[in-house]
Structure formats: C-alpha cells, structure tokens
Amino acid sequence: MGPERITFGGRLLPAALIAPQLLIVGLFFYWPAVQAVWQSFQMQDAFGLSTEFVWFDNYRALFADPAYYQALVTTLVFAAAVAGLSLSFALLLAVMADREIRGSGIYRTLLIWPYAVAPAVAGVLFGFLFQPGLGLIARGLNGIGIPWNPLLDGNHAMILVVMAAAWKQVSYNFLFFLAGLQAIPGSVIEAAAIDGAGPARRFWTIVFPLLSPTTFFLMVVNVVYAFCETFGVIDVLTHGGPGRATQTLVYKVYQDGRIGADLGGSAAQSVVLMAIVIGLTAIQFRYVEKRVAY
Amino acid sequence: MAPTTTIRIALAGLGLALAATPALAVTELQWWHAMTGANNDAVNRLADEFNASQGDYKVVPTYKGNYGETLNAGIAAFRAGTAPHIMQVFEVGTATMMSAKGAIKPVYQLMKDAGEPFDPNAYLPAITGYYSTTKGEMLSFPFNSSSMVMWVNTDALKSIGLSEPPKTWPDLFAAAKKLTQNGFPNCGFSTTWVTWLNIEQLSAWHNVPVATKANGMDGLDTTLEINGPLQVKHLGNLAEAQKDKTFDYSGRYDSGFGRFTAGECPIMFGSSGSYGNVKGAAKFAWASAPMPYYPDMPGAPQNSIIGGASLWVMGGKKPDEYKGVAKFFAFLSDTDRQAKLHQTTGYMPITKAAYEKSKADGFYAKNPALETPIKELTNKPPTENSRGLRLGNLPQMRDLWAEEIEATLAGKKTAKQALDEAATRGNAMLRQFEKQAGR
C-alpha cells in the first residue's frame, strides 16, 4: 500500500534533516515543560526575590484542595460536551455540504470562516448574544418562558461556554470531515444504492466506518482543545463562575498563576494537566484506535 | 521592500540611537501606566509639562495594558532586570508591591533622600492611608483615586414618589422593590464589583473589620473576618432581594454597568470614575449619592475606602534617577496641577489644597456628582477598619469571595455558609501568600 518508502543512507544526513524540527520542538515544548516541572517544586514570591525548593508541597496542597477535584470533574464534563457537540454538528454540516448542489464551493468556504475567529472574540460574540436583559438570544429565551441567567445559574453558564467553545471548533472539524467524505470512492456508495440500501443505511454501514480514522484524529484534537485552549472563551464569558461552575483545570492554572502570582502552585497544576492530557491521548491511541479501520 | 533595505534602515536607526545617546545629558525616567482615552491624554500632558519645566530629566510614559497587565509586565520586567522607574499599580496590588522588599523604593524614603519638600499631611488621609504604613510612612504616591458611589436614575425615583436617593439599606431595598413593580421588572438595583461594595466598602462604611491586624496593614499574619454578623445579614438581604429581582446580580467586575446607562437598572453601584461614562451615555436625569448604611449600626456611616491606583517607585535604580522621580512627584503635588487633573479626569483630588481650590472655584456646584466620593472618603477620620486593605493576592481573593456570593444569590448556600467558606478558603490563600512573601 502507498508509495515506495524513501530511505536516506548513513546517519549524518537524516540527523541534519530532522535537526531543525527537533530544535524547535525542544526549544518551544520540551524546555518550557522541563521548566514547569522544575518550578512546580519551588515556592517563589511574585518578584522572584526569594526562591525555595519545597519538594512536593505544591502538589500536596493541590491534592488537598476540594476545588481542584471539582475543576477536574468540570473539565471532563466540559471536554466531553465540547468534543461531542462540535464533532456531531461538523459531521452533519459536512455531509450536507458534500452533496451535489449548486454553489457548494461557496457554502464550504463560508463554513470554514469561523475558524479564523480568535477564541476571545468568539467569547465576546456569545457574551453579547446571551447577556441576560440585553442580549438578543437571551431576551428571546426569556420571551418564551426560559429564565435564562448564566450569571447565577451554573448550568446555563456551562451551556454557554460549551456552545462558544464548540462553535469555534466546528469549522476545523468540518474541513477534515469534508476531506474524508470526498476521499470515499463514489462507486462503493453507488453499488450499495443499487443493492437497495437507503441513505441512512449507506451512511451508517459504509460512510461512517470509512470516516473512522478522521473521526478518531478529530476526537483527539478536540479533547486536547477542550482541555488546553478554551481558557479565552471561559475568561471572557464567565470567569470560571458562577460559583465555580465553569472553572476548568486550565482556567484554574491561569487564575492561580497569573492573577494569584502563585507560580509554584500553578506550575504543579500545569504538570498534572500535562500528565492528564498525555494519559488521555495514550488511552485513545491504545484502545480506541483498535476500532479504527484505515 | 527588499530585505537589504530593511536591514540598512534598521542599522541606520541603530547608528542614530547610538550617536544620540551621549549627546543627551538628560536622564530618562520610564513610567509604565494603565490609562486609556482621556486619562492617557492627561498622563502624556503631565509628562510633557514636566519635561518642558526643566532640562535634566525626561519622563517617558508607556501604556502597558490594563491594571493587571501593567502589574504583570512590571513584575516580569523586574525579574528580567529591566523594571521601569515608576509603575502605576491598582489599589488591590498594594500588598503584592509592599511585600516585595528590595523591589520597591518607599516614597517617603525617596523624598527624604532627594531632599524634596514633602509633607504627608498635605494629602487627603483617606487616600494616603491606603498606601501608608501604620506609622504614617507613605509607600507609594497616590495618583488616581476613586470610590464607590450609588448612581441613581432620578427620573425613575420620581416615578415612585422619591425626590431623594435612599439613605439607608432598608430604605433602598424598599425603594428598589417599588421600582421592580413600576417599570423596572428586571432590576431594582444592581452593582459592579460585587465584593468591593458588599464586603470591602460595606465593612469600612460600618467601621467593621474585613481582617485582623488592621485589615492586614499591621502584618501578613492576618485572618479574614468577612463572616461577621453585619456581612452575613447584608448578604442574606441581597439573596432575599435577588429572588424577585429587587436586587439583580450583574457579574463580578464592571461589565454590567451598561445596565444603568441603558436604563435597565435604575440604581447601580459603581466607581465614581464612571462619571464620564454616565455623562456620555445616560438619556435620563441622574445623580450620584453616598452608599447606604444600616441605621442600627452605631456610628455608621464611617468613611469609604478608595479604588484606583498609585505610583510605585521600583528599587535598584541610580541615585540621580531617584532625584528625578522625587522632582516629578513634587511637580505632581502642585495645587493647580492637582486641581486641574481632578477636574479633567474625574478622579479624586489628592491634596487638601486641591480640594479646597476646586470648592472655591465653584467646581462642585456645577459637578455635584464628583463631590460625592470625596464626601464619602472624608466623612470621618479613617479608623483601622476603614483605612484600606492590605491583603495578599487580593485580586484573586475577590474572585474567590465572588464565587461564594454567587452561590448564595443562586440559593445554593446560606449567607453564613458562604461567608464562612469564603473566609476559610481566603485564609488558606493568605497563608500561602505569607509563605511566599514573608521570607
């Protein structure tokens, strides 16, 4: 399968070819990661005037804090909701846009646009629409008898940040799903149609399994996105509130590290978060990937 | 543009900079600040005036983002050894700055070393108290101060038969209830900065402590007292009022202020610094009034505490540079300059003379809203409960307190439970700060 592999002989040339990537990854990923681990064992004042090596104190404080476990649960709920919502919605859109329709190129382009919107901007947008009392959608909801109030109702706030975070990711998922759909040979589907399989059956028995590599890849990307990159949306929309209803792990890292100037504690949280994300990705590759047909 | 041209221009610029440096005998003083719009203009004008007034020093103001960003930028720069000379820090960052011994140069020390005339008694004590030790030594230079006032839609009050804003909390709750029944179903009254009003100002205004050790001014080993009878009673009242929107929550920070200017909330607590905003946006008759008080508390109201920011002098600079900074502060303290700054920005006058001058000029007759915060601040001489707050990590602590207040308003906790937990969690944060900063 696939083209013939090209192998470079010797050791020097391959090393030289790969060195720039390694250098960049090392400089911008491994070095900060090592720094975070090192800092998580220290206690420091904001100005860095005095630093003390405190072994596992920061971790101990972390695991003794009930708020941390709450943030963990919140994050899991949040990630599952964001990944589920953005994947299913993007798949629906991709299937629609894959049809033979006039001007499909324009639809496809328009559907990709929201990806260019920065998370914070997406947050502001949703904030305006859903602000109780002034927001367009919020007033509509109140008008039909739903007392929408994300400022005080934790579930409303969660729905709001999930929608904003998922909305941001739909375009990206759409792009991959559309490419995946277009890679499926038309003859297979036509053959099924001739055999009498209806659209729903064709989709679930042929298209969806053939899309599984794409779906799997997107699932990993979306979970990592929900875990690590959604802080801007949360900061703009809810600041982690009301109560601690939308305080995810990554938002807590920001609150403790940047606002609270607790660098050691925040570094310890980053390290734990990193471990969780690595662990989740490993589980996904180890178990879920077995069900993927390439 | 071809890359070579870019490089050539860059090199030429570098050459010019190198050539120019020795020719300038003036000492540059970097001033990092967080002022935007009209306030940014005021900062630039002050620097220009100072630079034109003498030839030895040049103050260079630089905008570094909002208050939090400016503080973070300053901390990062200090760690990298490139701190500015003067840094504008918001009032809740005071404990962070003050605990950074060696990172800052106390202002009283600076003025003494430089031999500049400096009389702490010339300043409004309610303002300088926030930035002074309990011995009265001024640590930072007050620059822009505000306080919390009650903004009222006087048209709305008239519609329920009130010619004056309510003076006490019971009256306010009653008036707000009437307002929800007469044209304001979404909101009788609301507030920005929910903890600033309902914990910090409430306590000071009733001469009740927020924390032991004179609200943290006497040491880092302070514990919170925000779960006292007054605070519990007040939060309970708020939660009750939230049920029928007599009070309606508008978020932790000040983004809800638009509900007042848009006419949705007829009464809104907010910074006196919102003056320009109200003046520009409100399409109804409005006024500012002092915060209400509970009449059963003896001695209330006491005095309010300030918001806004002050100027901190960073440590590790050359004596000549400090001389320049001291000169600049003396320049800022000038009565006419202070009065003008107060009258153009809406921030508080810092010296007593500037206040007296504004009064004599008839400024408050035309702008009564700007006198309200001064009357609140100077209502009585500050006590240890009303001088200010010096709590570590106060910006983050406010979020923590707000979380608990939100839980109460949502009906998930009683006021007592919420404030007890806010105190417990806040104390853990204070101990953490003590460990970090106290060594």
XYZ file of C-alpha atoms in Angstrom, chain B residues 83-426:
344
model
C 11.951 47.378 35.511
C 10.686 50.922 34.848
C 11.358 53.686 37.372
C 7.699 54.386 38.080
C 4.888 51.891 37.873
C 1.167 52.534 38.236
C -0.390 49.776 40.346
C -4.065 49.423 41.260
C -5.003 49.585 44.923
C -5.569 45.831 45.315
C -1.989 45.188 44.175
C -0.686 47.155 47.178
C 0.116 44.100 49.304
C 1.997 42.480 46.432
C 4.148 45.579 45.924
C 4.628 46.259 49.575
C 5.828 42.746 50.356
C 8.421 42.942 47.620
C 11.125 44.380 49.833
C 14.081 45.301 47.673
C 11.932 45.512 44.578
C 10.500 48.871 45.557
C 11.701 52.164 46.953
C 9.244 53.614 49.511
C 8.129 57.105 48.530
C 8.762 58.681 51.960
C 12.350 57.365 51.734
C 12.710 58.624 48.193
C 11.589 62.148 49.078
C 13.824 62.251 52.157
C 16.896 61.050 50.247
C 16.312 63.548 47.462
C 15.661 66.422 49.877
C 12.430 67.362 48.117
C 9.866 69.214 50.223
C 7.268 66.660 51.225
C 4.547 66.934 53.834
C 2.361 63.820 54.196
C -0.251 65.944 55.989
C -0.917 67.905 52.827
C -2.638 64.888 51.307
C -6.143 63.578 51.973
C -5.650 60.990 54.731
C -8.385 58.724 53.387
C -6.274 58.354 50.262
C -2.751 58.252 51.638
C -3.856 55.934 54.459
C -4.293 53.161 51.955
C -0.698 53.498 50.804
C 0.985 54.211 54.140
C 2.324 52.053 56.936
C 0.590 52.275 60.284
C 3.380 54.671 61.273
C 2.197 57.018 58.535
C 5.102 56.415 56.166
C 3.886 56.796 52.593
C 4.992 53.843 50.473
C 3.617 54.815 47.099
C 2.485 58.064 45.573
C -1.308 58.380 45.191
C -2.187 59.224 41.626
C -5.725 58.396 40.544
C -8.202 57.591 43.273
C -11.888 56.889 43.084
C -14.504 55.445 45.401
C -17.751 53.574 45.137
C -20.919 55.639 44.839
C -24.586 54.959 44.198
C -25.569 56.086 40.690
C -29.282 56.797 40.532
C -31.781 57.402 37.752
C -33.607 60.351 39.331
C -36.430 60.165 36.771
C -37.149 56.623 37.934
C -37.048 57.650 41.604
C -39.520 60.465 40.903
C -41.870 57.959 39.284
C -42.206 56.188 42.634
C -42.510 59.421 44.548
C -38.942 59.806 45.813
C -37.276 63.176 45.463
C -34.013 61.994 47.037
C -31.950 58.826 46.807
C -32.482 56.426 49.742
C -30.005 56.925 52.572
C -30.211 53.588 54.390
C -30.180 49.995 53.220
C -33.728 49.254 54.440
C -34.971 52.310 52.519
C -33.020 51.233 49.469
C -34.457 47.713 49.461
C -37.974 49.176 49.832
C -37.434 51.684 47.013
C -35.928 49.036 44.739
C -38.870 46.722 45.346
C -41.243 49.508 44.332
C -39.177 50.115 41.206
C -39.464 46.469 40.117
C -43.236 46.816 40.397
C -43.261 50.107 38.476
C -41.474 49.796 35.180
C -38.220 48.061 36.081
C -39.187 44.368 36.302
C -35.640 43.105 35.562
C -33.726 45.010 38.169
C -34.474 47.238 41.150
C -30.809 47.881 41.831
C -27.530 46.250 40.994
C -23.802 46.670 41.475
C -20.494 46.405 39.672
C -17.514 44.904 41.542
C -19.744 42.820 43.771
C -17.172 42.199 46.531
C -15.910 45.787 46.576
C -19.404 47.004 47.549
C -20.783 44.139 49.589
C -17.703 43.122 51.546
C -14.952 45.725 51.383
C -16.899 49.006 51.296
C -19.745 47.673 53.430
C -17.303 46.794 56.214
C -15.378 50.071 56.096
C -18.578 52.145 55.854
C -19.813 50.498 59.088
C -16.438 50.505 60.839
C -16.265 46.705 60.864
C -13.042 44.832 60.048
C -12.501 42.753 56.922
C -9.475 41.106 58.511
C -7.457 41.179 61.723
C -4.297 43.270 62.132
C -5.995 46.450 60.913
C -7.152 44.758 57.701
C -3.686 43.371 57.142
C -1.859 46.687 57.466
C -0.080 45.504 60.605
C 1.271 42.271 59.216
C 0.927 39.345 56.890
C -0.326 37.062 59.684
C -3.851 38.358 59.252
C -7.073 36.343 59.148
C -10.353 37.245 57.488
C -13.357 38.482 59.421
C -15.728 38.770 56.492
C -18.201 36.362 58.100
C -19.279 38.704 60.895
C -22.938 39.472 61.740
C -23.119 42.596 59.541
C -21.754 40.946 56.403
C -23.897 37.835 56.920
C -27.029 39.921 57.448
C -26.321 42.033 54.380
C -25.620 39.098 52.081
C -28.772 37.420 53.367
C -30.748 40.540 52.468
C -29.213 40.575 48.995
C -30.060 36.915 48.408
C -33.640 37.557 49.506
C -33.851 40.572 47.181
C -32.407 38.553 44.290
C -35.470 36.290 44.374
C -37.823 38.942 42.983
C -35.099 40.995 41.217
C -35.279 43.804 43.774
C -31.553 43.225 43.506
C -30.230 41.672 40.311
C -26.682 40.398 40.021
C -24.595 41.883 37.193
C -21.356 39.889 37.369
C -18.083 40.129 39.278
C -16.459 43.074 37.543
C -17.799 46.228 35.939
C -19.130 44.908 32.641
C -22.695 45.193 33.960
C -22.528 48.970 34.323
C -24.248 49.355 30.949
C -27.472 48.175 32.591
C -27.602 51.547 34.361
C -26.838 53.785 31.391
C -29.164 51.722 29.177
C -31.976 52.385 31.666
C -32.490 48.769 32.686
C -31.333 49.182 36.303
C -32.426 52.485 37.864
C -29.918 52.217 40.728
C -26.368 50.985 40.221
C -23.361 50.946 42.499
C -20.120 51.705 40.741
C -16.878 53.597 40.751
C -17.050 57.383 40.871
C -14.693 57.079 37.895
C -17.718 56.051 35.797
C -18.653 59.748 35.719
C -17.623 60.269 32.089
C -19.436 57.104 31.064
C -22.700 58.164 32.714
C -22.441 61.705 31.400
C -21.899 60.437 27.853
C -24.439 57.619 27.709
C -27.359 58.167 30.096
C -30.514 59.546 28.457
C -32.284 60.359 31.721
C -31.743 62.622 34.725
C -29.116 61.124 37.023
C -27.112 61.828 40.142
C -24.580 60.160 42.383
C -25.252 59.561 46.076
C -23.352 58.100 49.021
C -23.628 54.378 49.710
C -26.486 53.490 52.086
C -25.880 52.270 55.646
C -27.686 50.199 58.274
C -29.103 52.704 60.797
C -28.925 50.184 63.672
C -25.128 50.150 63.449
C -23.767 52.724 65.908
C -21.556 55.349 64.310
C -22.418 54.433 60.739
C -21.585 55.676 58.228
C -17.844 55.785 58.851
C -15.838 56.545 55.695
C -15.453 54.742 52.392
C -12.231 53.300 51.044
C -10.604 54.171 47.775
C -10.174 52.431 44.472
C -7.944 53.461 41.604
C -4.165 53.330 41.543
C -0.938 54.781 42.892
C 2.598 55.188 41.601
C 5.262 52.833 42.910
C 8.974 53.531 42.573
C 10.996 50.469 41.682
C 14.159 49.546 43.523
C 17.732 49.220 42.269
C 17.949 52.456 40.312
C 20.712 55.131 40.373
C 20.567 57.993 42.940
C 20.382 60.568 40.155
C 17.345 58.798 38.693
C 15.660 58.787 42.102
C 16.297 62.505 42.330
C 14.404 62.930 39.086
C 11.498 60.793 40.277
C 11.278 62.817 43.506
C 11.249 66.043 41.488
C 8.461 64.636 39.328
C 6.347 63.729 42.369
C 6.846 67.193 43.853
C 5.754 68.569 40.474
C 2.626 66.382 40.535
C 1.684 67.578 44.021
C 1.384 71.197 42.929
C -2.059 72.506 43.844
C -3.085 73.983 40.484
C -1.906 70.887 38.673
C -3.760 68.569 41.040
C -6.944 70.613 40.843
C -6.806 70.557 37.053
C -6.125 66.815 36.989
C -9.080 66.221 39.296
C -11.395 68.425 37.275
C -10.469 66.969 33.903
C -10.322 63.262 34.767
C -12.968 62.955 37.470
C -10.505 61.229 39.747
C -10.183 62.465 43.308
C -8.027 65.463 44.243
C -5.083 64.065 46.184
C -4.118 67.092 48.245
C -6.354 69.001 50.628
C -5.373 72.240 48.883
C -6.529 70.953 45.506
C -9.895 70.012 47.007
C -10.264 73.427 48.652
C -9.329 75.132 45.411
C -11.908 73.150 43.419
C -14.513 74.072 46.009
C -13.551 77.745 45.888
C -13.662 77.655 42.073
C -17.302 76.558 42.306
C -16.472 73.323 40.505
C -18.782 71.141 42.620
C -21.748 73.452 42.216
C -21.592 72.559 38.539
C -20.472 68.952 39.021
C -22.059 67.692 42.247
C -21.555 64.047 41.238
C -17.812 64.479 41.649
C -18.048 65.642 45.228
C -19.934 62.550 46.428
C -16.864 60.267 46.620
C -14.865 62.953 48.438
C -17.645 63.388 50.984
C -17.745 59.621 51.479
C -13.998 59.339 51.890
C -13.683 62.273 54.264
C -16.921 61.584 56.158
C -14.946 60.734 59.311
C -11.241 60.305 60.080
C -10.285 56.767 58.993
C -10.104 54.023 61.638
C -8.172 50.799 61.406
C -11.213 49.274 59.784
C -11.611 51.968 57.169
C -8.081 52.968 56.218
C -7.777 50.377 53.482
C -6.953 46.750 52.831
C -3.590 45.110 52.664
C -4.399 41.511 51.829
C -2.133 39.305 49.769
C -3.465 38.179 46.404
C -6.475 40.475 46.755
C -7.307 40.385 43.015
C -7.660 36.597 43.157
C -9.273 36.668 46.578
C -12.039 38.855 45.140
C -12.815 36.091 42.630
C -12.972 33.586 45.460
C -15.341 35.754 47.508
C -17.459 36.382 44.414
C -17.785 32.619 43.859
C -19.317 32.254 47.302
C -21.576 35.285 46.891
C -22.816 33.836 43.592
C -23.625 30.540 45.316
C -25.690 32.450 47.899
C -27.548 34.520 45.323
C -28.315 31.356 43.352
C -29.852 29.911 46.513
C -27.316 27.094 46.856
C -25.874 28.221 50.186
C -26.984 30.375 53.069
C -25.154 33.653 53.582
C -23.496 32.279 56.699
C -22.288 29.080 54.996
C -20.957 31.013 52.012
C -19.102 33.652 54.022
C -17.671 31.044 56.394
C -16.297 29.155 53.435
C -15.085 32.361 51.768
C -13.173 33.128 54.971
C -11.709 29.614 55.263
C -10.597 29.488 51.665
C -9.360 33.071 51.778
